[in-house]
Every structure is written in C-alpha cells, then in structure tokens.
Amino acid sequence: MDTSIFAALAEPSRLRIIELLREGPLTVGDIAIQTGLRQPQASKHLRVLSDAGLVEVQRDANKRYYKLRQEPFLEMEAWLESCRRVWDERFDRLDHYLKELQGKD
C-alpha cells in the first residue's frame, strides 16, 4: 500500500477536494470557489493529489479538468478489506474464547 495516498488525504482541504471530485470533474477555479481556497492554494493541493496518483488532468481546449483516478481507491479498498479480515478473525477467536469461559462457569 502506497503511504503517499494516506499522506495526501490526511490534509482536510485535500480530502474536501476528493469529496468534490466524487461528483465529477472540476476545474481548479471551480474547486477554489467550492472550497473557499485561493486558486494557487487549490492548485498546490491538486498537485499533491496528482503526485499521489489520486487525480488526473483532462484538457479541454484551454481548460484543465481534474478527476479522480479509480485505481488508488480500489487499492485502498483491497488493503482495508485485508485488514477487515484480520480483525474479523480476531473477533471470532475472542468470541469463541468468551463462550468457552461462559461454559466453564
């Protein structure tokens, strides 16, 4: 699992940008308006998200639209699912152990 993804998402403004992009592609100007950031700040956050592989740029004439990339989110989902399986197994063992203890009383 690439930790740069989590580092990029740890900043609240970048997480807000990701939430906005879930609805569809946006220009940096649209993102700046909707987040309340200045355009240079929005561009800086988009650069970090792009470097982490979370967003990509599509050009349309003189505009650049930012959109989410699916692959890193699928990778995160797979990683989280593996963690979930480990915890489910541990909770199942704990449940079994507690039932054994109850049976001894």
mmCIF file of C-alpha atoms in Angstrom:
data_model
loop_
_atom_site.group_PDB
_atom_site.id
_atom_site.type_symbol
_atom_site.label_atom_id
_atom_site.label_comp_id
_atom_site.label_asym_id
_atom_site.label_seq_id
_atom_site.Cartn_x
_atom_site.Cartn_y
_atom_site.Cartn_z
ATOM 1 C CA MET A 1 0.000 0.000 0.000
ATOM 2 C CA ASP A 2 1.422 3.358 -1.045
ATOM 3 C CA THR A 3 1.527 5.572 2.043
ATOM 4 C CA SER A 4 1.664 8.738 -0.062
ATOM 5 C CA ILE A 5 -2.056 8.239 -0.688
ATOM 6 C CA PHE A 6 -2.820 8.448 3.021
ATOM 7 C CA ALA A 7 -0.440 11.371 3.471
ATOM 8 C CA ALA A 8 -2.229 13.252 0.684
ATOM 9 C CA LEU A 9 -5.653 12.510 2.161
ATOM 10 C CA ALA A 10 -4.614 13.486 5.695
ATOM 11 C CA GLU A 11 -4.923 17.196 4.909
ATOM 12 C CA PRO A 12 -8.540 18.391 5.317
ATOM 13 C CA SER A 13 -8.550 20.641 2.229
ATOM 14 C CA ARG A 14 -7.335 17.805 0.020
ATOM 15 C CA LEU A 15 -9.914 15.441 1.469
ATOM 16 C CA ARG A 16 -12.582 18.060 0.724
ATOM 17 C CA ILE A 17 -11.319 18.284 -2.869
ATOM 18 C CA ILE A 18 -11.613 14.496 -3.188
ATOM 19 C CA GLU A 19 -15.183 14.706 -1.897
ATOM 20 C CA LEU A 20 -15.997 17.370 -4.507
ATOM 21 C CA LEU A 21 -14.443 15.335 -7.316
ATOM 22 C CA ARG A 22 -16.623 12.352 -6.419
ATOM 23 C CA GLU A 23 -19.424 14.255 -8.156
ATOM 24 C CA GLY A 24 -17.398 14.615 -11.356
ATOM 25 C CA PRO A 25 -14.522 16.525 -12.965
ATOM 26 C CA LEU A 26 -13.937 20.153 -11.981
ATOM 27 C CA THR A 27 -11.574 22.934 -12.975
ATOM 28 C CA VAL A 28 -9.169 24.387 -10.452
ATOM 29 C CA GLY A 29 -11.289 27.551 -10.425
ATOM 30 C CA ASP A 30 -14.429 25.565 -9.579
ATOM 31 C CA ILE A 31 -12.560 23.753 -6.821
ATOM 32 C CA ALA A 32 -11.217 27.018 -5.413
ATOM 33 C CA ILE A 33 -14.697 28.544 -5.296
ATOM 34 C CA GLN A 34 -16.333 25.499 -3.709
ATOM 35 C CA THR A 35 -13.622 25.036 -1.079
ATOM 36 C CA GLY A 36 -13.059 28.704 -0.303
ATOM 37 C CA LEU A 37 -9.392 28.403 -1.209
ATOM 38 C CA ARG A 38 -7.461 30.806 -3.381
ATOM 39 C CA GLN A 39 -6.642 29.376 -6.789
ATOM 40 C CA PRO A 40 -2.888 28.985 -6.068
ATOM 41 C CA GLN A 41 -3.702 27.057 -2.886
ATOM 42 C CA ALA A 42 -6.145 24.810 -4.747
ATOM 43 C CA SER A 43 -3.517 24.204 -7.442
ATOM 44 C CA LYS A 44 -0.952 23.244 -4.807
ATOM 45 C CA HIS A 45 -3.343 20.749 -3.216
ATOM 46 C CA LEU A 46 -4.227 19.325 -6.630
ATOM 47 C CA ARG A 47 -0.536 18.870 -7.388
ATOM 48 C CA VAL A 48 -0.114 16.832 -4.185
ATOM 49 C CA LEU A 49 -3.175 14.731 -5.052
ATOM 50 C CA SER A 50 -1.844 14.234 -8.562
ATOM 51 C CA ASP A 51 1.623 13.249 -7.307
ATOM 52 C CA ALA A 52 -0.046 10.659 -5.058
ATOM 53 C CA GLY A 53 -1.883 9.303 -8.110
ATOM 54 C CA LEU A 54 -5.344 10.171 -6.807
ATOM 55 C CA VAL A 55 -6.352 12.629 -9.536
ATOM 56 C CA GLU A 56 -5.595 13.135 -13.191
ATOM 57 C CA VAL A 57 -5.970 16.089 -15.516
ATOM 58 C CA GLN A 58 -8.050 16.168 -18.671
ATOM 59 C CA ARG A 59 -7.553 19.057 -21.058
ATOM 60 C CA ASP A 60 -10.449 20.570 -22.924
ATOM 61 C CA ALA A 61 -9.340 23.492 -25.089
ATOM 62 C CA ASN A 62 -7.819 25.972 -22.636
ATOM 63 C CA LYS A 63 -9.361 24.412 -19.506
ATOM 64 C CA ARG A 64 -7.981 21.662 -17.309
ATOM 65 C CA TYR A 65 -10.427 19.388 -15.584
ATOM 66 C CA TYR A 66 -9.352 17.351 -12.583
ATOM 67 C CA LYS A 67 -10.969 13.990 -11.976
ATOM 68 C CA LEU A 68 -10.466 11.084 -9.633
ATOM 69 C CA ARG A 69 -8.486 8.047 -10.676
ATOM 70 C CA GLN A 70 -10.186 4.782 -9.772
ATOM 71 C CA GLU A 71 -7.090 2.615 -9.278
ATOM 72 C CA PRO A 72 -5.752 4.066 -5.992
ATOM 73 C CA PHE A 73 -9.197 3.849 -4.407
ATOM 74 C CA LEU A 74 -9.519 0.209 -5.464
ATOM 75 C CA GLU A 75 -6.072 -0.419 -3.972
ATOM 76 C CA MET A 76 -7.150 1.214 -0.691
ATOM 77 C CA GLU A 77 -10.345 -0.831 -0.677
ATOM 78 C CA ALA A 78 -8.388 -4.071 -1.131
ATOM 79 C CA TRP A 79 -5.958 -3.116 1.623
ATOM 80 C CA LEU A 80 -8.786 -2.195 4.010
ATOM 81 C CA GLU A 81 -10.565 -5.453 3.213
ATOM 82 C CA SER A 82 -7.428 -7.410 4.161
ATOM 83 C CA CYS A 83 -7.325 -5.502 7.465
ATOM 84 C CA ARG A 84 -11.010 -6.183 7.992
ATOM 85 C CA ARG A 85 -10.477 -9.925 7.503
ATOM 86 C CA VAL A 86 -7.697 -9.945 10.115
ATOM 87 C CA TRP A 87 -9.885 -8.138 12.649
ATOM 88 C CA ASP A 88 -12.884 -10.343 11.896
ATOM 89 C CA GLU A 89 -10.748 -13.417 12.567
ATOM 90 C CA ARG A 90 -9.502 -11.946 15.842
ATOM 91 C CA PHE A 91 -13.000 -11.027 16.979
ATOM 92 C CA ASP A 92 -14.227 -14.516 16.053
ATOM 93 C CA ARG A 93 -11.467 -16.062 18.198
ATOM 94 C CA LEU A 94 -12.311 -13.696 21.053
ATOM 95 C CA ASP A 95 -15.986 -14.595 20.753
ATOM 96 C CA HIS A 96 -15.103 -18.291 20.821
ATOM 97 C CA TYR A 97 -12.871 -17.786 23.879
ATOM 98 C CA LEU A 98 -15.566 -15.829 25.742
ATOM 99 C CA LYS A 99 -18.109 -18.572 25.036
ATOM 100 C CA GLU A 100 -15.657 -21.127 26.427
ATOM 101 C CA LEU A 101 -15.256 -19.043 29.580
ATOM 102 C CA GLN A 102 -19.019 -18.783 29.985
ATOM 103 C CA GLY A 103 -19.333 -22.533 29.641
ATOM 104 C CA LYS A 104 -16.850 -23.108 32.493
ATOM 105 C CA ASP A 105 -18.976 -21.132 34.972
#
